[in-house]
Amino acid sequence: MALPLGEGVGGSRLRRQLESGGFAAGEYVKQLSQQSDGDRDLQEHRQRIQALSEETAQSLKRNVYQNYRQFIETAREISYLESEMYQLSHILTEQKGIMEAVTQALLLQADRDDPALGARRAAADPHSNPFLPLSAKEAAASEEGRQRTLTTLLEKVEGCRDLLPESPGKYLVYNGDLVEYDADHMAQIQRVHAFLMNDCLLVATWLPNRRGAYRYDALYPLEGLAVINVKDNPPMKDMFKLLMFPESRIFQAENAKIKKEWLEVLEETKRNRALSEKLRLEQEAPPRAAPPPPETANPFDQEDEKEPPPEEETVDLSLEWIQELPEDLDVCIAQRDFEGAVDLLDKLNEYLGYKAVSQPVRDLRAKVDERVRQLTDVLVFELSPDRSLRGGPRATRRAVSQLIRLGQSTKACELFLKNRAAAVHTAIRQLRIEGATLLYIHKLCHVFFTSLLETAREFETDFAGNSGCYSAFIVWACSAMRMFVDAFSKQVFDSKESLSTAAECVKVAKEHCKQLSEIGLDLTFIIHALLVKDIKGALQSYKDIIIEATKHRNSEEMWRRMNLMTPEALGKLREEMRSCGMSSFDQYTGDDCWVNLSYTVVAFTKQTMAFLEEALKLYFPELHMVLLESLVEIILVAVQHVDYSLRCEQDPEKKAFIRQNASFLYETVLPVVEKRFEEGVGKPAKQLQELRNASRLMRVNPESTTSVV
């Protein structure tokens, strides 16, 4: 059987050589190079070293995994041992206190049975007090044991020694492990250990690396602590809530029995604390005599005193649903049952109505208002842009409707619009920029205007009874339109696309914008106002290109007829000129493939009509003068060139040909431009009429030196 490259005699020798303490890599490679016969030996040796490396790596992995498993098992055993030692220490402390109490009781009983023995014990221990009754002595022993237990346990809590100065009246009532949960989302936060003393509650967190040791977290006096039972609703079980203004915390006990013990001992300790404070204040306060009734000289007071005050209508707060209302609200908020929570609040408001406000009602209102704030915070978080934006506008309807029912219409409107703005912005950013600009603009318009339309319909549904919010929606829509135009202009105008592409893109945007008229929203004027600057720049840029091209052709003009060489080329030119509106172009074609016009004039005609058609797609009233002035400038370049050539040419044949081209410009091209402009704009262009009329002077007196300007 063949051995792997890293095994066998050679592999073992190689392994020992690499593992030796005096191994030098440079010397080894040098020696290997000298001994090798060629490249093949080096490759084989390299493969053996690589196989050995892989084998070593696998061995290391196995050892690390095995050591890791052993470490975990050891840590688990140590944890169990520490837990058992802690429990054993606690049991021994309790047993010690019990044994001391039993010993004291037996000694007292023996003193009663044999007074002489009691006298001898008293003489031997002068610090003992045999005159204490049995119950008092048991109480003293019990309190002393509880104080020792408190001291022992608090030694395990870091950072609480300065916060809990030792006092003779402080002792430990109850303690145990709990798990804390987030009050809003019911997510587990941390494990804690709670120490209930007769006047306060200490909460400490577990130290991760030290079993049975804790770190101080919070200390709450019992006077400002409210305990609320949280109903079991799987998976939320065995929970209770502690309210400490202005915060609240939710804890979970190990089981239902421990939860019940916590609730009972907390309430009992609070009652005992309140009773002891009341007795202390009564003992410290000096007795005060009742003040005498003030004398008055008003004779009508006696009549008023005879009339009994009207009895106020009392509010019955002992109903079961009112008693459980705070807990039910907590459950609804934890379960995200927002509708149920608002229904409970509406039911309470309807029940209380305009009845007299007493102290119990104020207390109930305070508890309920705390829940209302929590519910509002959760609903606000539901509408925040940080949440998932999937689902469209309808996903926000639930939170918005409940905020409106809580009287938070303005906040609901603001958050709804912020959420939708973030959604639109994210949708635009996620669009893939395609190579074809028009394809990207189609996608951009579809995404944006569809989102805007859905948002408008959802807004109308949610805020149908709040007409004051519609102005906020209009402001938001204008802001969203600016966001759209920024993305639109960056792709269409900043990238220097052709005028035809820009015209098609603007046409697509206008058509999508008209969809908003279905809901009575017209933002066409907004998109015009935002695009006017970019469109003006595009028109002027394309105008300059046409003028430069025309001047370049004019500089090379030879005033010769066009020869298209083939009938197909002539037919194609006829179709192009006919599509430009030149229906009389056939009279300028001659025999075979000749055209009785100059190449410069024909090219100028096609370029000018193409510019006019694309510009009319972009047209709106704010662009009227820009388009008209651009057309006049373009036409003047051709007209002035023909005028100059006609005055300067001396050859009669060429002069007749120039006059024929001038006739085509003035009698065919200019009327078509003027007519198409009037059709596209809706009103005649006075400047174009004046330009055509001014050209008559040249046609009547071609020898004149007057130039059209």
PDB file of C-alpha atoms in Angstrom, residues 171-441:
ATOM      1  CA  TYR A 171     -32.655  43.638  57.332  1.00  0.00           C
ATOM      2  CA  LEU A 172     -33.184  41.289  54.411  1.00  0.00           C
ATOM      3  CA  VAL A 173     -36.746  40.141  53.738  1.00  0.00           C
ATOM      4  CA  TYR A 174     -36.463  38.161  50.514  1.00  0.00           C
ATOM      5  CA  ASN A 175     -34.045  37.591  47.623  1.00  0.00           C
ATOM      6  CA  GLY A 176     -33.839  35.538  44.476  1.00  0.00           C
ATOM      7  CA  ASP A 177     -32.804  35.289  40.831  1.00  0.00           C
ATOM      8  CA  LEU A 178     -34.886  36.982  38.106  1.00  0.00           C
ATOM      9  CA  VAL A 179     -34.638  37.581  34.371  1.00  0.00           C
ATOM     10  CA  GLU A 180     -35.208  41.125  33.099  1.00  0.00           C
ATOM     11  CA  TYR A 181     -37.109  41.772  29.840  1.00  0.00           C
ATOM     12  CA  ASP A 182     -37.431  44.873  27.667  1.00  0.00           C
ATOM     13  CA  ALA A 183     -40.697  46.679  28.444  1.00  0.00           C
ATOM     14  CA  ASP A 184     -41.345  47.632  24.798  1.00  0.00           C
ATOM     15  CA  HIS A 185     -40.340  44.580  22.771  1.00  0.00           C
ATOM     16  CA  MET A 186     -40.346  41.836  25.439  1.00  0.00           C
ATOM     17  CA  ALA A 187     -36.800  40.796  24.544  1.00  0.00           C
ATOM     18  CA  GLN A 188     -34.609  39.264  27.227  1.00  0.00           C
ATOM     19  CA  ILE A 189     -32.017  41.737  28.547  1.00  0.00           C
ATOM     20  CA  GLN A 190     -30.071  40.164  31.420  1.00  0.00           C
ATOM     21  CA  ARG A 191     -30.154  37.972  34.501  1.00  0.00           C
ATOM     22  CA  VAL A 192     -30.397  39.811  37.811  1.00  0.00           C
ATOM     23  CA  HIS A 193     -30.542  39.038  41.519  1.00  0.00           C
ATOM     24  CA  ALA A 194     -32.988  41.076  43.613  1.00  0.00           C
ATOM     25  CA  PHE A 195     -32.554  41.782  47.340  1.00  0.00           C
ATOM     26  CA  LEU A 196     -35.754  42.959  49.077  1.00  0.00           C
ATOM     27  CA  MET A 197     -35.081  44.757  52.341  1.00  0.00           C
ATOM     28  CA  ASN A 198     -37.593  46.210  54.728  1.00  0.00           C
ATOM     29  CA  ASP A 199     -37.203  49.706  53.224  1.00  0.00           C
ATOM     30  CA  CYS A 200     -35.813  49.285  49.695  1.00  0.00           C
ATOM     31  CA  LEU A 201     -35.248  46.933  46.762  1.00  0.00           C
ATOM     32  CA  LEU A 202     -31.721  46.333  45.445  1.00  0.00           C
ATOM     33  CA  VAL A 203     -31.229  44.984  41.926  1.00  0.00           C
ATOM     34  CA  ALA A 204     -27.833  43.523  41.015  1.00  0.00           C
ATOM     35  CA  THR A 205     -26.600  41.978  37.773  1.00  0.00           C
ATOM     36  CA  TRP A 206     -24.685  38.727  37.477  1.00  0.00           C
ATOM     37  CA  LEU A 207     -20.954  38.866  36.937  1.00  0.00           C
ATOM     38  CA  PRO A 208     -20.269  36.593  33.961  1.00  0.00           C
ATOM     39  CA  ASN A 209     -17.027  35.048  35.189  1.00  0.00           C
ATOM     40  CA  ARG A 210     -17.761  34.785  38.918  1.00  0.00           C
ATOM     41  CA  ARG A 211     -20.488  32.468  40.098  1.00  0.00           C
ATOM     42  CA  GLY A 212     -22.425  33.806  43.066  1.00  0.00           C
ATOM     43  CA  ALA A 213     -21.036  37.368  42.678  1.00  0.00           C
ATOM     44  CA  TYR A 214     -23.013  40.372  41.491  1.00  0.00           C
ATOM     45  CA  ARG A 215     -22.573  44.014  40.470  1.00  0.00           C
ATOM     46  CA  TYR A 216     -24.792  46.812  41.759  1.00  0.00           C
ATOM     47  CA  ASP A 217     -27.397  47.963  39.230  1.00  0.00           C
ATOM     48  CA  ALA A 218     -30.148  49.991  40.933  1.00  0.00           C
ATOM     49  CA  LEU A 219     -31.701  50.771  44.322  1.00  0.00           C
ATOM     50  CA  TYR A 220     -35.393  51.682  44.679  1.00  0.00           C
ATOM     51  CA  PRO A 221     -37.076  52.926  47.886  1.00  0.00           C
ATOM     52  CA  LEU A 222     -40.308  51.098  48.601  1.00  0.00           C
ATOM     53  CA  GLU A 223     -42.248  54.365  48.961  1.00  0.00           C
ATOM     54  CA  GLY A 224     -42.027  55.097  45.205  1.00  0.00           C
ATOM     55  CA  LEU A 225     -42.307  51.514  43.997  1.00  0.00           C
ATOM     56  CA  ALA A 226     -45.446  50.085  42.373  1.00  0.00           C
ATOM     57  CA  VAL A 227     -45.842  46.355  41.729  1.00  0.00           C
ATOM     58  CA  ILE A 228     -48.023  45.155  38.844  1.00  0.00           C
ATOM     59  CA  ASN A 229     -48.867  41.587  37.999  1.00  0.00           C
ATOM     60  CA  VAL A 230     -48.460  40.743  34.295  1.00  0.00           C
ATOM     61  CA  LYS A 231     -50.952  38.188  33.088  1.00  0.00           C
ATOM     62  CA  ASP A 232     -49.536  34.956  31.726  1.00  0.00           C
ATOM     63  CA  ASN A 233     -49.770  34.882  27.967  1.00  0.00           C
ATOM     64  CA  PRO A 234     -47.355  32.368  26.450  1.00  0.00           C
ATOM     65  CA  PRO A 235     -44.519  32.748  25.815  1.00  0.00           C
ATOM     66  CA  MET A 236     -44.721  35.513  28.456  1.00  0.00           C
ATOM     67  CA  LYS A 237     -45.136  33.658  31.737  1.00  0.00           C
ATOM     68  CA  ASP A 238     -44.431  34.298  35.416  1.00  0.00           C
ATOM     69  CA  MET A 239     -43.743  38.015  34.904  1.00  0.00           C
ATOM     70  CA  PHE A 240     -44.385  41.110  36.990  1.00  0.00           C
ATOM     71  CA  LYS A 241     -43.650  44.782  36.449  1.00  0.00           C
ATOM     72  CA  LEU A 242     -42.085  47.342  38.778  1.00  0.00           C
ATOM     73  CA  LEU A 243     -42.979  50.982  38.197  1.00  0.00           C
ATOM     74  CA  MET A 244     -40.543  53.606  39.469  1.00  0.00           C
ATOM     75  CA  PHE A 245     -41.330  57.031  38.051  1.00  0.00           C
ATOM     76  CA  PRO A 246     -40.309  57.796  35.377  1.00  0.00           C
ATOM     77  CA  GLU A 247     -39.180  54.285  34.388  1.00  0.00           C
ATOM     78  CA  SER A 248     -40.533  50.759  34.514  1.00  0.00           C
ATOM     79  CA  ARG A 249     -38.916  47.312  34.456  1.00  0.00           C
ATOM     80  CA  ILE A 250     -40.302  43.827  33.773  1.00  0.00           C
ATOM     81  CA  PHE A 251     -38.912  40.732  35.499  1.00  0.00           C
ATOM     82  CA  GLN A 252     -39.622  37.022  35.056  1.00  0.00           C
ATOM     83  CA  ALA A 253     -39.516  34.584  37.950  1.00  0.00           C
ATOM     84  CA  GLU A 254     -38.388  30.975  37.684  1.00  0.00           C
ATOM     85  CA  ASN A 255     -41.908  29.607  38.062  1.00  0.00           C
ATOM     86  CA  ALA A 256     -45.410  30.603  39.095  1.00  0.00           C
ATOM     87  CA  LYS A 257     -44.796  29.803  42.768  1.00  0.00           C
ATOM     88  CA  ILE A 258     -41.791  32.109  43.033  1.00  0.00           C
ATOM     89  CA  LYS A 259     -43.651  34.843  41.168  1.00  0.00           C
ATOM     90  CA  LYS A 260     -46.514  34.590  43.652  1.00  0.00           C
ATOM     91  CA  GLU A 261     -44.078  34.770  46.547  1.00  0.00           C
ATOM     92  CA  TRP A 262     -42.457  37.893  45.082  1.00  0.00           C
ATOM     93  CA  LEU A 263     -45.802  39.645  44.607  1.00  0.00           C
ATOM     94  CA  GLU A 264     -47.017  38.771  48.096  1.00  0.00           C
ATOM     95  CA  VAL A 265     -43.812  39.647  49.904  1.00  0.00           C
ATOM     96  CA  LEU A 266     -43.440  42.931  47.989  1.00  0.00           C
ATOM     97  CA  GLU A 267     -46.960  44.047  48.836  1.00  0.00           C
ATOM     98  CA  GLU A 268     -46.617  42.909  52.463  1.00  0.00           C
ATOM     99  CA  THR A 269     -43.269  44.679  52.889  1.00  0.00           C
ATOM    100  CA  LYS A 270     -44.662  47.859  51.345  1.00  0.00           C
ATOM    101  CA  ARG A 271     -47.647  47.807  53.719  1.00  0.00           C
ATOM    102  CA  ASN A 272     -45.396  47.236  56.721  1.00  0.00           C
ATOM    103  CA  ARG A 273     -43.109  50.031  55.620  1.00  0.00           C
ATOM    104  CA  ALA A 274     -45.985  52.454  55.124  1.00  0.00           C
ATOM    105  CA  LEU A 275     -47.469  51.521  58.516  1.00  0.00           C
ATOM    106  CA  SER A 276     -44.171  51.981  60.332  1.00  0.00           C
ATOM    107  CA  GLU A 277     -43.604  55.360  58.662  1.00  0.00           C
ATOM    108  CA  LYS A 278     -47.100  56.462  59.602  1.00  0.00           C
ATOM    109  CA  LEU A 279     -46.588  55.469  63.247  1.00  0.00           C
ATOM    110  CA  ARG A 280     -43.224  57.207  63.315  1.00  0.00           C
ATOM    111  CA  LEU A 281     -44.661  60.442  61.973  1.00  0.00           C
ATOM    112  CA  GLU A 282     -47.553  60.342  64.422  1.00  0.00           C
ATOM    113  CA  GLN A 283     -45.149  59.885  67.308  1.00  0.00           C
ATOM    114  CA  GLU A 284     -42.866  62.697  66.158  1.00  0.00           C
ATOM    115  CA  ALA A 285     -45.634  65.206  65.363  1.00  0.00           C
ATOM    116  CA  PRO A 286     -46.728  67.324  68.394  1.00  0.00           C
ATOM    117  CA  PRO A 287     -50.454  67.316  69.131  1.00  0.00           C
ATOM    118  CA  ARG A 288     -52.241  70.339  67.706  1.00  0.00           C
ATOM    119  CA  ALA A 289     -55.495  71.806  68.896  1.00  0.00           C
ATOM    120  CA  ALA A 290     -58.248  72.191  66.377  1.00  0.00           C
ATOM    121  CA  PRO A 291     -58.485  75.824  65.208  1.00  0.00           C
ATOM    122  CA  PRO A 292     -61.661  77.666  66.293  1.00  0.00           C
ATOM    123  CA  PRO A 293     -64.115  78.452  63.542  1.00  0.00           C
ATOM    124  CA  PRO A 294     -63.618  82.020  62.261  1.00  0.00           C
ATOM    125  CA  GLU A 295     -66.187  84.545  63.298  1.00  0.00           C
ATOM    126  CA  THR A 296     -67.900  86.411  60.573  1.00  0.00           C
ATOM    127  CA  ALA A 297     -70.277  89.256  60.457  1.00  0.00           C
ATOM    128  CA  ASN A 298     -71.947  88.132  57.285  1.00  0.00           C
ATOM    129  CA  PRO A 299     -75.549  87.198  58.156  1.00  0.00           C
ATOM    130  CA  PHE A 300     -75.879  85.190  55.001  1.00  0.00           C
ATOM    131  CA  ASP A 301     -73.247  82.687  56.149  1.00  0.00           C
ATOM    132  CA  GLN A 302     -75.672  81.153  58.605  1.00  0.00           C
ATOM    133  CA  GLU A 303     -78.151  80.527  55.849  1.00  0.00           C
ATOM    134  CA  ASP A 304     -75.424  78.998  53.733  1.00  0.00           C
ATOM    135  CA  GLU A 305     -74.363  76.696  56.546  1.00  0.00           C
ATOM    136  CA  LYS A 306     -77.852  75.362  56.834  1.00  0.00           C
ATOM    137  CA  GLU A 307     -77.833  74.233  53.225  1.00  0.00           C
ATOM    138  CA  PRO A 308     -76.021  70.884  52.864  1.00  0.00           C
ATOM    139  CA  PRO A 309     -73.385  70.790  50.089  1.00  0.00           C
ATOM    140  CA  PRO A 310     -74.433  68.971  46.945  1.00  0.00           C
ATOM    141  CA  GLU A 311     -73.315  65.374  46.866  1.00  0.00           C
ATOM    142  CA  GLU A 312     -70.745  64.643  44.165  1.00  0.00           C
ATOM    143  CA  GLU A 313     -71.305  61.631  41.982  1.00  0.00           C
ATOM    144  CA  THR A 314     -68.829  58.993  43.094  1.00  0.00           C
ATOM    145  CA  VAL A 315     -66.925  56.840  40.628  1.00  0.00           C
ATOM    146  CA  ASP A 316     -66.900  53.114  41.226  1.00  0.00           C
ATOM    147  CA  LEU A 317     -63.340  51.940  40.591  1.00  0.00           C
ATOM    148  CA  SER A 318     -63.839  48.494  42.090  1.00  0.00           C
ATOM    149  CA  LEU A 319     -64.952  46.965  38.804  1.00  0.00           C
ATOM    150  CA  GLU A 320     -62.782  44.079  37.723  1.00  0.00           C
ATOM    151  CA  TRP A 321     -61.925  45.482  34.284  1.00  0.00           C
ATOM    152  CA  ILE A 322     -60.814  48.785  35.839  1.00  0.00           C
ATOM    153  CA  GLN A 323     -58.682  47.039  38.432  1.00  0.00           C
ATOM    154  CA  GLU A 324     -56.989  45.006  35.711  1.00  0.00           C
ATOM    155  CA  LEU A 325     -56.791  47.871  33.205  1.00  0.00           C
ATOM    156  CA  PRO A 326     -53.088  48.763  33.759  1.00  0.00           C
ATOM    157  CA  GLU A 327     -52.072  45.112  33.466  1.00  0.00           C
ATOM    158  CA  ASP A 328     -54.242  44.627  30.377  1.00  0.00           C
ATOM    159  CA  LEU A 329     -52.636  47.673  28.773  1.00  0.00           C
ATOM    160  CA  ASP A 330     -49.181  46.260  29.503  1.00  0.00           C
ATOM    161  CA  VAL A 331     -50.159  42.957  27.907  1.00  0.00           C
ATOM    162  CA  CYS A 332     -51.615  44.672  24.822  1.00  0.00           C
ATOM    163  CA  ILE A 333     -48.493  46.779  24.357  1.00  0.00           C
ATOM    164  CA  ALA A 334     -46.218  43.764  24.803  1.00  0.00           C
ATOM    165  CA  GLN A 335     -48.268  41.730  22.315  1.00  0.00           C
ATOM    166  CA  ARG A 336     -48.422  44.676  19.884  1.00  0.00           C
ATOM    167  CA  ASP A 337     -52.206  44.665  20.135  1.00  0.00           C
ATOM    168  CA  PHE A 338     -52.414  48.409  19.595  1.00  0.00           C
ATOM    169  CA  GLU A 339     -56.103  48.387  18.693  1.00  0.00           C
ATOM    170  CA  GLY A 340     -56.984  46.538  21.899  1.00  0.00           C
ATOM    171  CA  ALA A 341     -55.000  49.025  23.992  1.00  0.00           C
ATOM    172  CA  VAL A 342     -56.719  52.039  22.424  1.00  0.00           C
ATOM    173  CA  ASP A 343     -60.120  50.347  22.805  1.00  0.00           C
ATOM    174  CA  LEU A 344     -59.454  49.959  26.536  1.00  0.00           C
ATOM    175  CA  LEU A 345     -58.474  53.639  26.809  1.00  0.00           C
ATOM    176  CA  ASP A 346     -61.630  54.705  24.965  1.00  0.00           C
ATOM    177  CA  LYS A 347     -63.713  52.508  27.242  1.00  0.00           C
ATOM    178  CA  LEU A 348     -62.127  54.089  30.332  1.00  0.00           C
ATOM    179  CA  ASN A 349     -62.620  57.645  29.050  1.00  0.00           C
ATOM    180  CA  GLU A 350     -66.244  56.903  28.231  1.00  0.00           C
ATOM    181  CA  TYR A 351     -66.806  55.410  31.698  1.00  0.00           C
ATOM    182  CA  LEU A 352     -65.222  58.276  33.601  1.00  0.00           C
ATOM    183  CA  GLY A 353     -66.775  60.920  31.382  1.00  0.00           C
ATOM    184  CA  TYR A 354     -67.398  64.183  33.230  1.00  0.00           C
ATOM    185  CA  LYS A 355     -67.667  62.649  36.678  1.00  0.00           C
ATOM    186  CA  ALA A 356     -66.011  64.232  39.687  1.00  0.00           C
ATOM    187  CA  VAL A 357     -62.240  63.799  39.858  1.00  0.00           C
ATOM    188  CA  SER A 358     -61.230  62.222  43.156  1.00  0.00           C
ATOM    189  CA  GLN A 359     -57.826  61.099  44.387  1.00  0.00           C
ATOM    190  CA  PRO A 360     -58.358  57.433  43.363  1.00  0.00           C
ATOM    191  CA  VAL A 361     -59.303  58.643  39.879  1.00  0.00           C
ATOM    192  CA  ARG A 362     -56.152  60.761  39.729  1.00  0.00           C
ATOM    193  CA  ASP A 363     -54.052  57.776  40.765  1.00  0.00           C
ATOM    194  CA  LEU A 364     -55.684  55.635  38.098  1.00  0.00           C
ATOM    195  CA  ARG A 365     -55.160  58.374  35.524  1.00  0.00           C
ATOM    196  CA  ALA A 366     -51.468  58.579  36.437  1.00  0.00           C
ATOM    197  CA  LYS A 367     -51.023  54.840  35.888  1.00  0.00           C
ATOM    198  CA  VAL A 368     -52.948  54.956  32.615  1.00  0.00           C
ATOM    199  CA  ASP A 369     -51.057  58.026  31.343  1.00  0.00           C
ATOM    200  CA  GLU A 370     -47.785  56.156  31.836  1.00  0.00           C
ATOM    201  CA  ARG A 371     -49.122  53.377  29.597  1.00  0.00           C
ATOM    202  CA  VAL A 372     -50.325  55.914  27.055  1.00  0.00           C
ATOM    203  CA  ARG A 373     -46.802  57.325  26.836  1.00  0.00           C
ATOM    204  CA  GLN A 374     -45.386  53.840  26.363  1.00  0.00           C
ATOM    205  CA  LEU A 375     -47.974  53.053  23.697  1.00  0.00           C
ATOM    206  CA  THR A 376     -47.223  56.325  21.905  1.00  0.00           C
ATOM    207  CA  ASP A 377     -43.493  55.607  21.952  1.00  0.00           C
ATOM    208  CA  VAL A 378     -44.047  52.143  20.463  1.00  0.00           C
ATOM    209  CA  LEU A 379     -46.310  53.551  17.714  1.00  0.00           C
ATOM    210  CA  VAL A 380     -43.775  56.275  16.950  1.00  0.00           C
ATOM    211  CA  PHE A 381     -41.078  53.619  16.646  1.00  0.00           C
ATOM    212  CA  GLU A 382     -43.314  51.641  14.271  1.00  0.00           C
ATOM    213  CA  LEU A 383     -43.423  54.669  11.941  1.00  0.00           C
ATOM    214  CA  SER A 384     -39.756  55.594  12.213  1.00  0.00           C
ATOM    215  CA  PRO A 385     -37.700  55.302   9.001  1.00  0.00           C
ATOM    216  CA  ASP A 386     -35.343  52.939  10.839  1.00  0.00           C
ATOM    217  CA  ARG A 387     -37.966  50.236  10.638  1.00  0.00           C
ATOM    218  CA  SER A 388     -38.397  48.081   7.544  1.00  0.00           C
ATOM    219  CA  LEU A 389     -39.879  50.106   4.673  1.00  0.00           C
ATOM    220  CA  ARG A 390     -41.380  47.105   2.917  1.00  0.00           C
ATOM    221  CA  GLY A 391     -45.095  46.714   2.518  1.00  0.00           C
ATOM    222  CA  GLY A 392     -45.820  50.125   1.038  1.00  0.00           C
ATOM    223  CA  PRO A 393     -47.953  52.851   2.622  1.00  0.00           C
ATOM    224  CA  ARG A 394     -50.566  50.378   3.877  1.00  0.00           C
ATOM    225  CA  ALA A 395     -48.039  48.904   6.306  1.00  0.00           C
ATOM    226  CA  THR A 396     -48.194  52.177   8.281  1.00  0.00           C
ATOM    227  CA  ARG A 397     -51.988  52.350   8.463  1.00  0.00           C
ATOM    228  CA  ARG A 398     -52.242  50.445  11.729  1.00  0.00           C
ATOM    229  CA  ALA A 399     -49.878  52.677  13.698  1.00  0.00           C
ATOM    230  CA  VAL A 400     -51.204  55.884  12.099  1.00  0.00           C
ATOM    231  CA  SER A 401     -54.840  55.076  12.867  1.00  0.00           C
ATOM    232  CA  GLN A 402     -54.075  54.343  16.525  1.00  0.00           C
ATOM    233  CA  LEU A 403     -52.060  57.556  16.924  1.00  0.00           C
ATOM    234  CA  ILE A 404     -55.014  59.488  15.482  1.00  0.00           C
ATOM    235  CA  ARG A 405     -57.353  57.790  17.961  1.00  0.00           C
ATOM    236  CA  LEU A 406     -54.979  58.847  20.759  1.00  0.00           C
ATOM    237  CA  GLY A 407     -55.327  62.475  19.633  1.00  0.00           C
ATOM    238  CA  GLN A 408     -51.876  62.611  18.007  1.00  0.00           C
ATOM    239  CA  SER A 409     -52.987  63.508  14.461  1.00  0.00           C
ATOM    240  CA  THR A 410     -50.203  66.024  13.833  1.00  0.00           C
ATOM    241  CA  LYS A 411     -47.512  63.623  15.016  1.00  0.00           C
ATOM    242  CA  ALA A 412     -49.053  60.783  12.991  1.00  0.00           C
ATOM    243  CA  CYS A 413     -49.058  62.960   9.855  1.00  0.00           C
ATOM    244  CA  GLU A 414     -45.443  64.021  10.360  1.00  0.00           C
ATOM    245  CA  LEU A 415     -44.195  60.477  10.994  1.00  0.00           C
ATOM    246  CA  PHE A 416     -46.215  59.009   8.115  1.00  0.00           C
ATOM    247  CA  LEU A 417     -44.756  61.493   5.634  1.00  0.00           C
ATOM    248  CA  LYS A 418     -41.212  61.000   6.970  1.00  0.00           C
ATOM    249  CA  ASN A 419     -41.629  57.248   6.605  1.00  0.00           C
ATOM    250  CA  ARG A 420     -42.845  57.578   3.026  1.00  0.00           C
ATOM    251  CA  ALA A 421     -40.070  60.057   2.152  1.00  0.00           C
ATOM    252  CA  ALA A 422     -37.488  57.548   3.363  1.00  0.00           C
ATOM    253  CA  ALA A 423     -39.226  54.777   1.394  1.00  0.00           C
ATOM    254  CA  VAL A 424     -39.237  56.831  -1.833  1.00  0.00           C
ATOM    255  CA  HIS A 425     -35.610  57.836  -1.339  1.00  0.00           C
ATOM    256  CA  THR A 426     -34.595  54.206  -0.757  1.00  0.00           C
ATOM    257  CA  ALA A 427     -36.536  53.015  -3.815  1.00  0.00           C
ATOM    258  CA  ILE A 428     -34.806  55.614  -6.031  1.00  0.00           C
ATOM    259  CA  ARG A 429     -31.371  54.729  -4.671  1.00  0.00           C
ATOM    260  CA  GLN A 430     -31.945  51.020  -5.283  1.00  0.00           C
ATOM    261  CA  LEU A 431     -32.712  51.582  -8.974  1.00  0.00           C
ATOM    262  CA  ARG A 432     -30.031  50.156 -11.179  1.00  0.00           C
ATOM    263  CA  ILE A 433     -28.590  52.742 -13.576  1.00  0.00           C
ATOM    264  CA  GLU A 434     -28.903  51.121 -16.969  1.00  0.00           C
ATOM    265  CA  GLY A 435     -26.792  51.930 -20.000  1.00  0.00           C
ATOM    266  CA  ALA A 436     -29.820  53.325 -21.866  1.00  0.00           C
ATOM    267  CA  THR A 437     -30.929  56.600 -20.271  1.00  0.00           C
ATOM    268  CA  LEU A 438     -34.496  56.330 -21.504  1.00  0.00           C
ATOM    269  CA  LEU A 439     -34.896  52.860 -19.958  1.00  0.00           C
ATOM    270  CA  TYR A 440     -33.666  54.157 -16.580  1.00  0.00           C
ATOM    271  CA  ILE A 441     -36.028  57.157 -16.756  1.00  0.00           C
TER     272      ILE A 441
END
